[in-house]
Structure formats: C-alpha cells, structure tokens
Amino acid sequence: MSEVFRIAIVGSGPSGLSAAAHAAAKGISHVLLEKTDHLSDTIFRYQKGKHVMATPSLLVLRSDCDFAAGKRETVLAQWNADAEKAGVNVRYKAEAKAITGAKGDFSIALTNGDVIKAETVVLAIGTQGNPNLMRCEGGDLPHVQYTLDDPAAYIDEHIVVFGGGDAGIENALGLIADQAQGNAVTLVDRNADFARAKDANVKALLQARDTGRMTVMSETQASLVEVGWVTLETPQGASRVKCDRIIARMGSAPPRKFVEDAGIAFTSEARTAFPQLSPTFETTAPGIYVIGALAGYPLIKHCMNQGHDVVEYINGATDLKPADEPILEAKLAGLPGKLSVTQWLEFLRARVEILYGLSPLQMREFLLDSDVRAFHAGDVIFERNGVGTSLFGIAQGSVKVEIDPKNPKITVPIPQGSIFGEVGLISGRRRGATVRAGEDCIVVEIPRTAALKLMAQVAEARETVNRITTERQILQIFKSGLTPADLAEVLPMAEMMEVKPGQPIMTEGDEGDDLFIIRSGSMVVEKSVGGKQVFLSYVPAGSYSGEMALLDGGPRTATVKAAIRSQVVRLPGEPFRRLLAKKPELANRMRAEVASRRKVNAFVEGRKDNFRGVADMYSSVASFLIDQGIGEATDVLLIDESLCVGCDNCEKACADSHEGLSRLNREAGKTYAKIHVPTSCRHCEHPYCMTDCPPNAIQRGPDGEVFISDACIGCGNCQRNCPYDVIQMDKPPPEKPGLLAWMLFGMGPGPGEPDKDWREKQPKEAVEKGKVAIKCDMCIGKAGGPACVRACPTGAAIRVSPEEFLSVALMERGQG
Amino acid sequence: MARAAQSKRRKTSTHESFLRHRGFLFLKVSTILCIGVVLAYVFQDAHPRPSGGTALGYALGTLGALLIVWLGLLGLRKRAITDGPYSLKAWVSAHVYLGLSLIVIATLHTGFHFGWNVHTLAYGLMLLVIASGAVGVWFYATLPKALSDNRGETTRKQMLAQIHALDEQIHEAAQPLARVDADIVRLSLEKTDIGGGFWRRLFGYYGDCANLRAIDQLEPALADAKGREAVALRKVEELMRRKADALALARRQIHITALLEAWLFVHVPSTFALLAALTAHIVSVFLYW
C-alpha cells in the first residue's frame, strides 16, 4: 500500500508550488502533482524573454518561494531553485484524472493508472492547463505545437497560427517582427472579427495584414493537416496552403467537469464562474481546497500567498492574518482613535457611500492602493490648479469647496459620506478649486487608477460616482444659485445615455421637451435646409441642448447628434419646467442662451439663400473636421494649405523645443478644402492614451494639454491606444551644437530633427537611452505657447479649439 | 463651458496670413513711414542739393542701415526656436512691408546721386534683394495652392515609396524577358533620376526621362513579341506607364518646392553681398568723404 500524504497539491503553478514549498518547510507530508515534466507550465509557456509583472506592487509576498518582476527565465529559474531547496516532493507527468473519497481519505487517480492517497487535496490547477487541441485529421502530427517559446528561433518557414485571441496574435506578430527571418506567417481564426483580443493587438494585426507582412484568414478552420501542408476551409471554399509549422493558440477551458466531479459546487452556471469557497479556501467538498487562478485570483503574488495560507489553514491555523496586514497597519497608524485594521476597514466601508458595495476582501485590496488621512478644521486638502487626479471620500466630518478664486469666503460644503475631486477622475485635469476641511475630518484618498478599478468592479460605486458627478455638473452648468435641494425633483428622473457617433439625441420636427446635458463627448447641431443637412453648431461636453423646445414648446427645431461616442443625461421636461418657474434667474439665463443660439442659426440660414456655396462649404468643412475626430479634441493643430509653403519650420521648431524630436508630421493626415489636419495630438477631452498608462505618466496640464511626464516606462500602451497615431516610441537624440555654431561653422545637423546618420556617429553613451513615448505637449510651460504656430512664417499653422473654430468664424473665413 | 482654470500663457492664434497680419498692421506702419520720409525730403532745405551728406541724408542712411541689418536677422529668428512669445509670421509680415519701404528710404537717402562706385553698388544690391524678395512674396502667395492640389493627401515619402514599389514590380514582371528587352527595363530601373539637379527641379523639365525613353523603346519590341514574352512585355509596359504617372506627381511636387526655395538662392546671397557692400559704403563714407 502506498503512502498516504497529509496534503496532495494538484498543479505546480505559482500557487501550487508555493503551497508545496510551505508544506515542505513545515515538514508536512505532501506531494505536488504536475502533469508536464517541468514546474509552472503556464509561465513556462510564455514567450521567451516575456516580462512577468509583479502586481499589486504593495502586496507583501508571503511564500517560501521568491518572486519579483522580471524575465520569464529568471522567474522560472528562481522557482526551480526554491523548490529544490525546500525539498518539495514533486511528481512530474502526473495528470490527475479524478478525485474520489472524503476528507481524510482521498484517492487521486492519475491518467497513467497510478492512484495517490491523501488526507486533503489542494487544487491549484489554474485555468490555462488545457489548451484546446487541433481536432482535424493530422492534428497530432509533431509539427503542430501549442506553445511558442522563441519566435526568433524560426527562419524561412511557412507558419500558420491558429487562434485570433491575444496569445495567437502576439505569437504571429512575434514571428514577423524581424523581416530578416523571412517567415511567411498566416493567422487563422474561426470568427469574423477578433473580438476576444485587445484592441491594440487587433490594430497591429490588421496593420501587418495591410502592409502585406502577414496573411490573415478569418471565418476559417483547418480540415486536414499534412506534413508541409494544411487544408483550410474558408468562406470561399477549401484551400491547401504551404505550412511547415502550426502554432495552435485556440484558448483553453477551465477544467470545470473535473472539478465538479470531485463534488465541488460553483457560484453560478456562468462559464466564467469560480468554485464556491470558504474564507479558508475550502470548497463545498470538505477537505478539498481551491487556490490560485481557479479560485479567481489571476495575479501571481495573490496565488503564491494563497499557497502559503492554505497550508497554514490545513495545518490548523485560525488566527492567520492576511499578508497585507502590516502594510495596512502602517497606513492607518497615524490616525486618531485606536481602531484595528478590521475596524478601520468597516469604519470606512460603512461611512463612505461609494464603498458600500465592497466585500471585506475587496476593501482590503482597495485600501492597499488608497490612503486614509486626517485633517484639522481649516487645513487645505488640495489647492486650485494643483496637480492631482485622485478621488476623495469623506468618512468623517465635512469639507468646504472654495468655488470663487477671488473670494475664499464663498464655499460649498460637502458632507460626510460623499466624494470630492471627481473632476480629476473624469478629465485628468488639474484641481478646479481649493478644498479645505470644514471641521476635523477623516478622508480616504483614492488614486485615479484605483478609483477607475473600483468603478469597473463594483456597480454600486460606479452608480454613486455617476450620480454625484451628474448632480455637480448640472449645478455647474446652470449656476444661477441652484442648490442640490432644487434638483431633488429633477435628478431622480434623470437618465444616463450612451450615444454612438452619428446617433441623434433629438431629431428635427419631432415632439419632445426633454433637456440633454452633454456629460462627455460632443454633439453637432444640424438643420435641414433646402433638402440638405446643414451644420449649425457644435456643442461640447459640459453644455446642454434641447432648451428651445423646453422653453417655447413646439417641435424640435434642429437635429442634434453625437460627433463622437458621448454620454448624455436626459432630464425630463416637465419637472424641469417647474424648476424654471421656481427659479426665474435660471429661466432668464437659459433664455439668453436661446437668443444667442437663435442668432447663429439665423445667420447660417440667412447666408444659405445669399451664399449657397459658402453655406455648403461651411457645412462640409465642419463635417470633415468632425470626421477627423475634432469633435473630441480640445486643441488641435490645423494647417491652411492655401498658405503653407512646405518649409517644415513647424516640425523643426517642434523638434528644437523638445529634445530634438518632432511630435508632428505635417504632411501626413487628411485634407479638405485646403484645411489640413496633420498627424499631431488633439488633446482629446477623454484621452485614449491615458486609459492604460501603468506609471500614470500621462497627465493634463493647466491649459488642457495632455503630456507625458518623465515617469514614462516606454511600454507603448499609449501609442497603441491612440486612434490618431500621434504617439511615437523613440529615444531622444544626443544634444546638438548651438545654432550659431551651425550657422557660422557648419557644426552639427542644424535646426530640426537630426538625421539618422548624424545620430549614429555620436559617442555611444550619448545615444544609449531607452525608447519612451513621445507626443505633443503643446509646449507646456513655454511662455510663448506652441512652437509650431510661433514658428510658422506664413500663418498657415493655427491651433484651434473646436468650439471656437466650428463657429461662425469658419463661415466668415469662407467669404473672406 | 466646463473648462478648468487656464494659465495666462499665450495660446490663441488668429487665422490670418502673413500679408494680412493684424489687419495689415505693418503695411500701415510702412506706408506712414514712407509718407513721412517723402514729406521730410520734399520740405527739407538742403544745400547745395539733397544727398546722403545732409542731416536728413544721414538720418535716412542710419534708418536704412539699421533696417537692413534688422531685416537680415530674420534668418536667425526663423531658426532660433526660443520659448518666448514671438511670432515668426509677425516678423515675416514686418520683413515684407518694411523691406519694401527701403526702396523709398534708400532712394531718398541717395538724393538721386548714382555712379560706378561702391555706394551705388550697395544700392543696386539692395534693389536686387528687394526684387528677389518680391518674387518670393509672389510665390508664397500663389504656389501653396498648387502644392496642396498636386499632393492631395500623399506625402513626399509615400510618393517615393510608390515609385520604389513600382520598380520592384517591374523587376518582378521583367524576369521572363529576353536579354534585349531586359536591357530596356534596366534603362527604366537604373537610369531614372527622380529629382535631378537644381535647374531640372527649377524648370521641371524631365522630357529625357529614362523611364519615358524605355517606354518608347518598348513599343517596337511589343509589336514583334509573341506568347509569354508578349504577356510579360505588356505587363511591364503598363507598370512603366504607372511609374511615369507616379514620377510626374513627385516631380511636380519637387518643382513647386524648388520654386518656393529658388528665390532664396538669390535673396540670401545677395543679402550677404549687400551687407558687405553696405559696410564698405559706411566705412568709406566716414573715412574718406
């Protein structure tokens, strides 16, 4: 009879390995079952040299194995060494088939026929271990592989990659990265669009296809694999393709059946559901524990800590404090009142509205990223124009917002439970007002990324933030001494709507008296004149539309549709009219706005009869600019090609004001009616580049400029996320000799971006710098403003904001 | 609108050409200057007759010399990208109108004394600089439209890439050709010069283009060819015609760009010559007059 282990651990990934190492360290009898012949297969199958991240960085690692961010090879070598040192009892090529028995007496049947006996079982099998296989004839041939270790190892091969997910696309792109390898790569996917993959990967894939560097076949499957060939079923019929190697990355399935057969219940029927677990990771089958990715924790550090903890629990520990306890203790140490970490977590959760929906575990993770701070009455929490994008929640006391920079006496209070600083969260801009503690208070400061994560994960938090920001935005737009109490009737009926580009929120001639607040994005107003849609005006975020019908009744006088993806708040007309009756000041304000909008409309329509061509021109130029994404810009460089002499002084000026690299490509980009939109940053209202910047290096400056700080790590996310291709990855060139040295003595490359030859001739130490993301920063901090415009000799280069440019001024230009 | 508080940094840029800058501000300044100078000239009481040696003559000479030096500094201003609030457009606007005013100022400074000497040389060079500048203004006012119309949304890089891509296709298509036909193809591939020298660029003359000659030579070969050779030849011919179109587009761009720069080849060197002559004029006046 074979030995009965105290703990059998299935799966040797980060969690399983960590559990085994801890069991070994504590001298507990154990066995680690690994179905391959090496440890940690998921990490093993990462592409060669892939950088393994160690997030969340604040989390303390509590494991007998070491782990730090680094290359795949370094991480694996470390773990192999740790496992050996700890004396882990590993059985390779041991794939578990079924688990039977009960606590104290489990039998794990292996696929090779062996049976392992154990008192408890820890399942750490992750979700990646079972790649979906090539099911067609010949799918078991040796040139079919499910991993790609080193893309540089293959030369002059015809390679077909199956699978349009991130793994497949990244592999395929890796294989063509170096053209000198001469690989002919085809990517095949079963579906039509690459919906499962990251946008950036899809973009890179389609670009590779369009430049002819890769063949991409969608809605295609393999029907026969032969040596040297593969037959593909395309929508146009079968096609036999040359193929020396197949790399199949068609996803993997969590082995749900295997887990359920062991008597373990899942939280729901959903495909993405996880097993039900107790706080000690025990499943509904007593004696079987689940940790790691299968438990819903995909991050390596979490997994390794759970491996440690689960062994402690099995070994009878009851008072095990989470690994992050010391960090949280340190974080909360300076605060008034003598509360324990658990009490603090509950204190914050129960008092700050946006945290109501969090579980204790989520609260813990949340607080790792955030800070709790105490302020005395009158202390400044942040100042107007200060840099900062964090969100604050008030757990105790209240704060005062100084809304008038000239008179700090005028303040608006924000009570306990509410939030402030949310403008930074939405736009990434500098602080719009100074906020002081109204009385002694305790606030929780949530960094932008943590707040976005919170909103993404917890629906209640998202709704609360949206409700509060909507209320504040309405108060700010209408001013007129409105208070939250005035909106009490209107707000509950407000409806948040997502509007797609081109989708109308109201149509000319329709009945309706709702008022729309544009929360993000922008709208264009069009009117049908003589059977044609004529552009009337542009409505940016932070403004409203629909007031004419609301005030004067009658059908809608114009069509209002989204210029870009936008978010609007619909306020029903009836209660709003009652509000207007109560607040004559607000009514007057809106009437004044209506009068000025009417004037613009009348102007355009009046011109329509006299200057048919001009009005057409105005309308079509406006439509062109909206198509170019100007609708989401805050400040964009335009070039009037009727004035541009092509001297490229704008590019040279740009390079010379920014470490020698131009952030502007004058010639590239679209042109209409001599208005050219060069490839240059538009400083979007909601910058795409900001959405996924790991070091949070992309910020918004005091003039609305979106810039990248020195914190850039060169990951390239922003470049991939920018839909306008205005971000490049490059390394700053060495410093050039001065202008006079060039003019008088011909030293250096002269004004503008130095050419490649000159850069390569410079001493190596001056050249050896890492690539970083480079984009227009609107010459932030330079007194003269953007250099491109200052340096234009003819006045062709202009910087405009859409609300200024898409106005009557454009029309007058047409006439002049 | 809901814009955050902005700094006081200068950001606005008006949509006006350098000629119309600030409602023709420098045209007005220059006109007033000229009228003032003419009036002073007419009403002066010069003995024995107006010349550079009178009080007004010295004043006009000083003004003119200072203007010339300042106008010459545009070259430096254009290239020195400083952080302060300057506008190159304003400089160019002033450069054009004040430069033109020099015709009046310098002419009246001479008192209409001309001769074969360094003084009149300086005056003549100045007129050459102004004349070439006027040509430049004319080009700047008229050519950008042609430049933009010609390129559409194609960049120079793309134009060249297009020609290279066609070359590769021609090379590929010519593989089955016989030696004698292949030589014609090599003429197009190896001897075609996209831009050419300064004069070619300036006058946009490419009538003897190797690609065109190759197309001409292909005609008789096409008439004789049969079978595979004929198919390949027709393919090559079609590609060469496309290459001719691509070349024409790129060359028009090069030609217009050359025009926009060519006047500077007169304007700038004659400016330096003027500065030298002006120095000689001033030194000789003060030392030897």
PDB file of N, CA and C in Angstrom, chain A residues 336-375:
ATOM      1  N   PRO A 336      -6.285  59.292  14.227  1.00  0.00           N
ATOM      2  CA  PRO A 336      -6.861  59.399  15.574  1.00  0.00           C
ATOM      3  C   PRO A 336      -7.757  58.201  15.868  1.00  0.00           C
ATOM      4  N   GLY A 337      -7.920  57.869  17.129  1.00  0.00           N
ATOM      5  CA  GLY A 337      -8.755  56.735  17.515  1.00  0.00           C
ATOM      6  C   GLY A 337      -7.931  55.472  17.459  1.00  0.00           C
ATOM      7  N   LYS A 338      -8.196  54.555  18.330  1.00  0.00           N
ATOM      8  CA  LYS A 338      -7.394  53.329  18.369  1.00  0.00           C
ATOM      9  C   LYS A 338      -8.222  52.183  17.808  1.00  0.00           C
ATOM     10  N   LEU A 339      -8.275  52.113  16.478  1.00  0.00           N
ATOM     11  CA  LEU A 339      -9.052  51.052  15.850  1.00  0.00           C
ATOM     12  C   LEU A 339      -8.105  50.022  15.252  1.00  0.00           C
ATOM     13  N   SER A 340      -8.555  48.792  15.173  1.00  0.00           N
ATOM     14  CA  SER A 340      -7.770  47.761  14.496  1.00  0.00           C
ATOM     15  C   SER A 340      -7.982  47.907  12.993  1.00  0.00           C
ATOM     16  N   VAL A 341      -7.179  47.194  12.235  1.00  0.00           N
ATOM     17  CA  VAL A 341      -7.306  47.280  10.782  1.00  0.00           C
ATOM     18  C   VAL A 341      -8.716  46.892  10.355  1.00  0.00           C
ATOM     19  N   THR A 342      -9.213  45.801  10.915  1.00  0.00           N
ATOM     20  CA  THR A 342     -10.553  45.344  10.542  1.00  0.00           C
ATOM     21  C   THR A 342     -11.597  46.402  10.889  1.00  0.00           C
ATOM     22  N   GLN A 343     -11.431  47.032  12.041  1.00  0.00           N
ATOM     23  CA  GLN A 343     -12.399  48.069  12.435  1.00  0.00           C
ATOM     24  C   GLN A 343     -12.332  49.272  11.499  1.00  0.00           C
ATOM     25  N   TRP A 344     -11.107  49.645  11.112  1.00  0.00           N
ATOM     26  CA  TRP A 344     -10.950  50.760  10.173  1.00  0.00           C
ATOM     27  C   TRP A 344     -11.632  50.426   8.850  1.00  0.00           C
ATOM     28  N   LEU A 345     -11.401  49.220   8.372  1.00  0.00           N
ATOM     29  CA  LEU A 345     -11.982  48.839   7.084  1.00  0.00           C
ATOM     30  C   LEU A 345     -13.500  48.967   7.160  1.00  0.00           C
ATOM     31  N   GLU A 346     -14.061  48.501   8.256  1.00  0.00           N
ATOM     32  CA  GLU A 346     -15.510  48.558   8.397  1.00  0.00           C
ATOM     33  C   GLU A 346     -15.966  50.008   8.556  1.00  0.00           C
ATOM     34  N   PHE A 347     -15.186  50.784   9.316  1.00  0.00           N
ATOM     35  CA  PHE A 347     -15.495  52.204   9.525  1.00  0.00           C
ATOM     36  C   PHE A 347     -15.622  52.933   8.176  1.00  0.00           C
ATOM     37  N   LEU A 348     -14.629  52.703   7.310  1.00  0.00           N
ATOM     38  CA  LEU A 348     -14.640  53.383   6.010  1.00  0.00           C
ATOM     39  C   LEU A 348     -15.765  52.850   5.128  1.00  0.00           C
ATOM     40  N   ARG A 349     -15.887  51.539   5.117  1.00  0.00           N
ATOM     41  CA  ARG A 349     -16.857  50.927   4.217  1.00  0.00           C
ATOM     42  C   ARG A 349     -18.272  51.379   4.548  1.00  0.00           C
ATOM     43  N   ALA A 350     -18.556  51.482   5.851  1.00  0.00           N
ATOM     44  CA  ALA A 350     -19.922  51.811   6.256  1.00  0.00           C
ATOM     45  C   ALA A 350     -20.218  53.293   6.114  1.00  0.00           C
ATOM     46  N   ARG A 351     -19.177  54.128   5.988  1.00  0.00           N
ATOM     47  CA  ARG A 351     -19.434  55.558   6.002  1.00  0.00           C
ATOM     48  C   ARG A 351     -19.268  56.240   4.647  1.00  0.00           C
ATOM     49  N   VAL A 352     -18.429  55.718   3.805  1.00  0.00           N
ATOM     50  CA  VAL A 352     -18.215  56.366   2.507  1.00  0.00           C
ATOM     51  C   VAL A 352     -19.116  55.686   1.477  1.00  0.00           C
ATOM     52  N   GLU A 353     -19.972  56.505   0.866  1.00  0.00           N
ATOM     53  CA  GLU A 353     -21.047  55.961   0.044  1.00  0.00           C
ATOM     54  C   GLU A 353     -20.539  55.045  -1.072  1.00  0.00           C
ATOM     55  N   ILE A 354     -19.447  55.449  -1.740  1.00  0.00           N
ATOM     56  CA  ILE A 354     -19.027  54.649  -2.887  1.00  0.00           C
ATOM     57  C   ILE A 354     -18.421  53.314  -2.470  1.00  0.00           C
ATOM     58  N   LEU A 355     -18.199  53.102  -1.169  1.00  0.00           N
ATOM     59  CA  LEU A 355     -17.589  51.852  -0.720  1.00  0.00           C
ATOM     60  C   LEU A 355     -18.619  50.865  -0.166  1.00  0.00           C
ATOM     61  N   TYR A 356     -19.895  51.302  -0.136  1.00  0.00           N
ATOM     62  CA  TYR A 356     -20.934  50.453   0.467  1.00  0.00           C
ATOM     63  C   TYR A 356     -20.938  49.042  -0.109  1.00  0.00           C
ATOM     64  N   GLY A 357     -20.727  48.914  -1.409  1.00  0.00           N
ATOM     65  CA  GLY A 357     -20.911  47.616  -2.055  1.00  0.00           C
ATOM     66  C   GLY A 357     -19.719  46.665  -1.957  1.00  0.00           C
ATOM     67  N   LEU A 358     -18.658  47.053  -1.220  1.00  0.00           N
ATOM     68  CA  LEU A 358     -17.443  46.227  -1.226  1.00  0.00           C
ATOM     69  C   LEU A 358     -17.499  45.124  -0.171  1.00  0.00           C
ATOM     70  N   SER A 359     -16.921  43.972  -0.497  1.00  0.00           N
ATOM     71  CA  SER A 359     -16.779  42.907   0.486  1.00  0.00           C
ATOM     72  C   SER A 359     -15.533  43.203   1.317  1.00  0.00           C
ATOM     73  N   PRO A 360     -15.408  42.566   2.513  1.00  0.00           N
ATOM     74  CA  PRO A 360     -14.209  42.824   3.334  1.00  0.00           C
ATOM     75  C   PRO A 360     -12.916  42.565   2.566  1.00  0.00           C
ATOM     76  N   LEU A 361     -12.908  41.513   1.736  1.00  0.00           N
ATOM     77  CA  LEU A 361     -11.702  41.208   0.972  1.00  0.00           C
ATOM     78  C   LEU A 361     -11.397  42.307  -0.048  1.00  0.00           C
ATOM     79  N   GLN A 362     -12.449  42.767  -0.727  1.00  0.00           N
ATOM     80  CA  GLN A 362     -12.265  43.859  -1.690  1.00  0.00           C
ATOM     81  C   GLN A 362     -11.812  45.127  -0.982  1.00  0.00           C
ATOM     82  N   MET A 363     -12.355  45.373   0.197  1.00  0.00           N
ATOM     83  CA  MET A 363     -11.975  46.557   0.973  1.00  0.00           C
ATOM     84  C   MET A 363     -10.475  46.547   1.244  1.00  0.00           C
ATOM     85  N   ARG A 364      -9.972  45.367   1.604  1.00  0.00           N
ATOM     86  CA  ARG A 364      -8.559  45.210   1.891  1.00  0.00           C
ATOM     87  C   ARG A 364      -7.710  45.583   0.673  1.00  0.00           C
ATOM     88  N   GLU A 365      -8.073  45.011  -0.479  1.00  0.00           N
ATOM     89  CA  GLU A 365      -7.317  45.305  -1.699  1.00  0.00           C
ATOM     90  C   GLU A 365      -7.417  46.785  -2.051  1.00  0.00           C
ATOM     91  N   PHE A 366      -8.622  47.312  -1.855  1.00  0.00           N
ATOM     92  CA  PHE A 366      -8.866  48.714  -2.170  1.00  0.00           C
ATOM     93  C   PHE A 366      -7.965  49.611  -1.332  1.00  0.00           C
ATOM     94  N   LEU A 367      -7.889  49.287  -0.033  1.00  0.00           N
ATOM     95  CA  LEU A 367      -7.130  50.164   0.853  1.00  0.00           C
ATOM     96  C   LEU A 367      -5.622  50.064   0.618  1.00  0.00           C
ATOM     97  N   LEU A 368      -5.173  48.959   0.054  1.00  0.00           N
ATOM     98  CA  LEU A 368      -3.756  48.847  -0.273  1.00  0.00           C
ATOM     99  C   LEU A 368      -3.352  49.941  -1.251  1.00  0.00           C
ATOM    100  N   ASP A 369      -4.260  50.257  -2.161  1.00  0.00           N
ATOM    101  CA  ASP A 369      -3.969  51.271  -3.177  1.00  0.00           C
ATOM    102  C   ASP A 369      -4.231  52.684  -2.666  1.00  0.00           C
ATOM    103  N   SER A 370      -5.039  52.803  -1.634  1.00  0.00           N
ATOM    104  CA  SER A 370      -5.518  54.124  -1.221  1.00  0.00           C
ATOM    105  C   SER A 370      -4.871  54.572   0.087  1.00  0.00           C
ATOM    106  N   ASP A 371      -5.227  55.782   0.493  1.00  0.00           N
ATOM    107  CA  ASP A 371      -4.667  56.355   1.713  1.00  0.00           C
ATOM    108  C   ASP A 371      -5.785  56.900   2.579  1.00  0.00           C
ATOM    109  N   VAL A 372      -5.617  56.802   3.874  1.00  0.00           N
ATOM    110  CA  VAL A 372      -6.581  57.431   4.778  1.00  0.00           C
ATOM    111  C   VAL A 372      -5.864  58.572   5.465  1.00  0.00           C
ATOM    112  N   ARG A 373      -6.486  59.740   5.459  1.00  0.00           N
ATOM    113  CA  ARG A 373      -5.802  60.899   6.026  1.00  0.00           C
ATOM    114  C   ARG A 373      -6.743  61.694   6.918  1.00  0.00           C
ATOM    115  N   ALA A 374      -6.176  62.257   7.963  1.00  0.00           N
ATOM    116  CA  ALA A 374      -6.966  63.066   8.878  1.00  0.00           C
ATOM    117  C   ALA A 374      -6.567  64.533   8.708  1.00  0.00           C
ATOM    118  N   PHE A 375      -7.555  65.414   8.740  1.00  0.00           N
ATOM    119  CA  PHE A 375      -7.292  66.846   8.613  1.00  0.00           C
ATOM    120  C   PHE A 375      -7.976  67.591   9.756  1.00  0.00           C
TER     121      PHE A 375
END
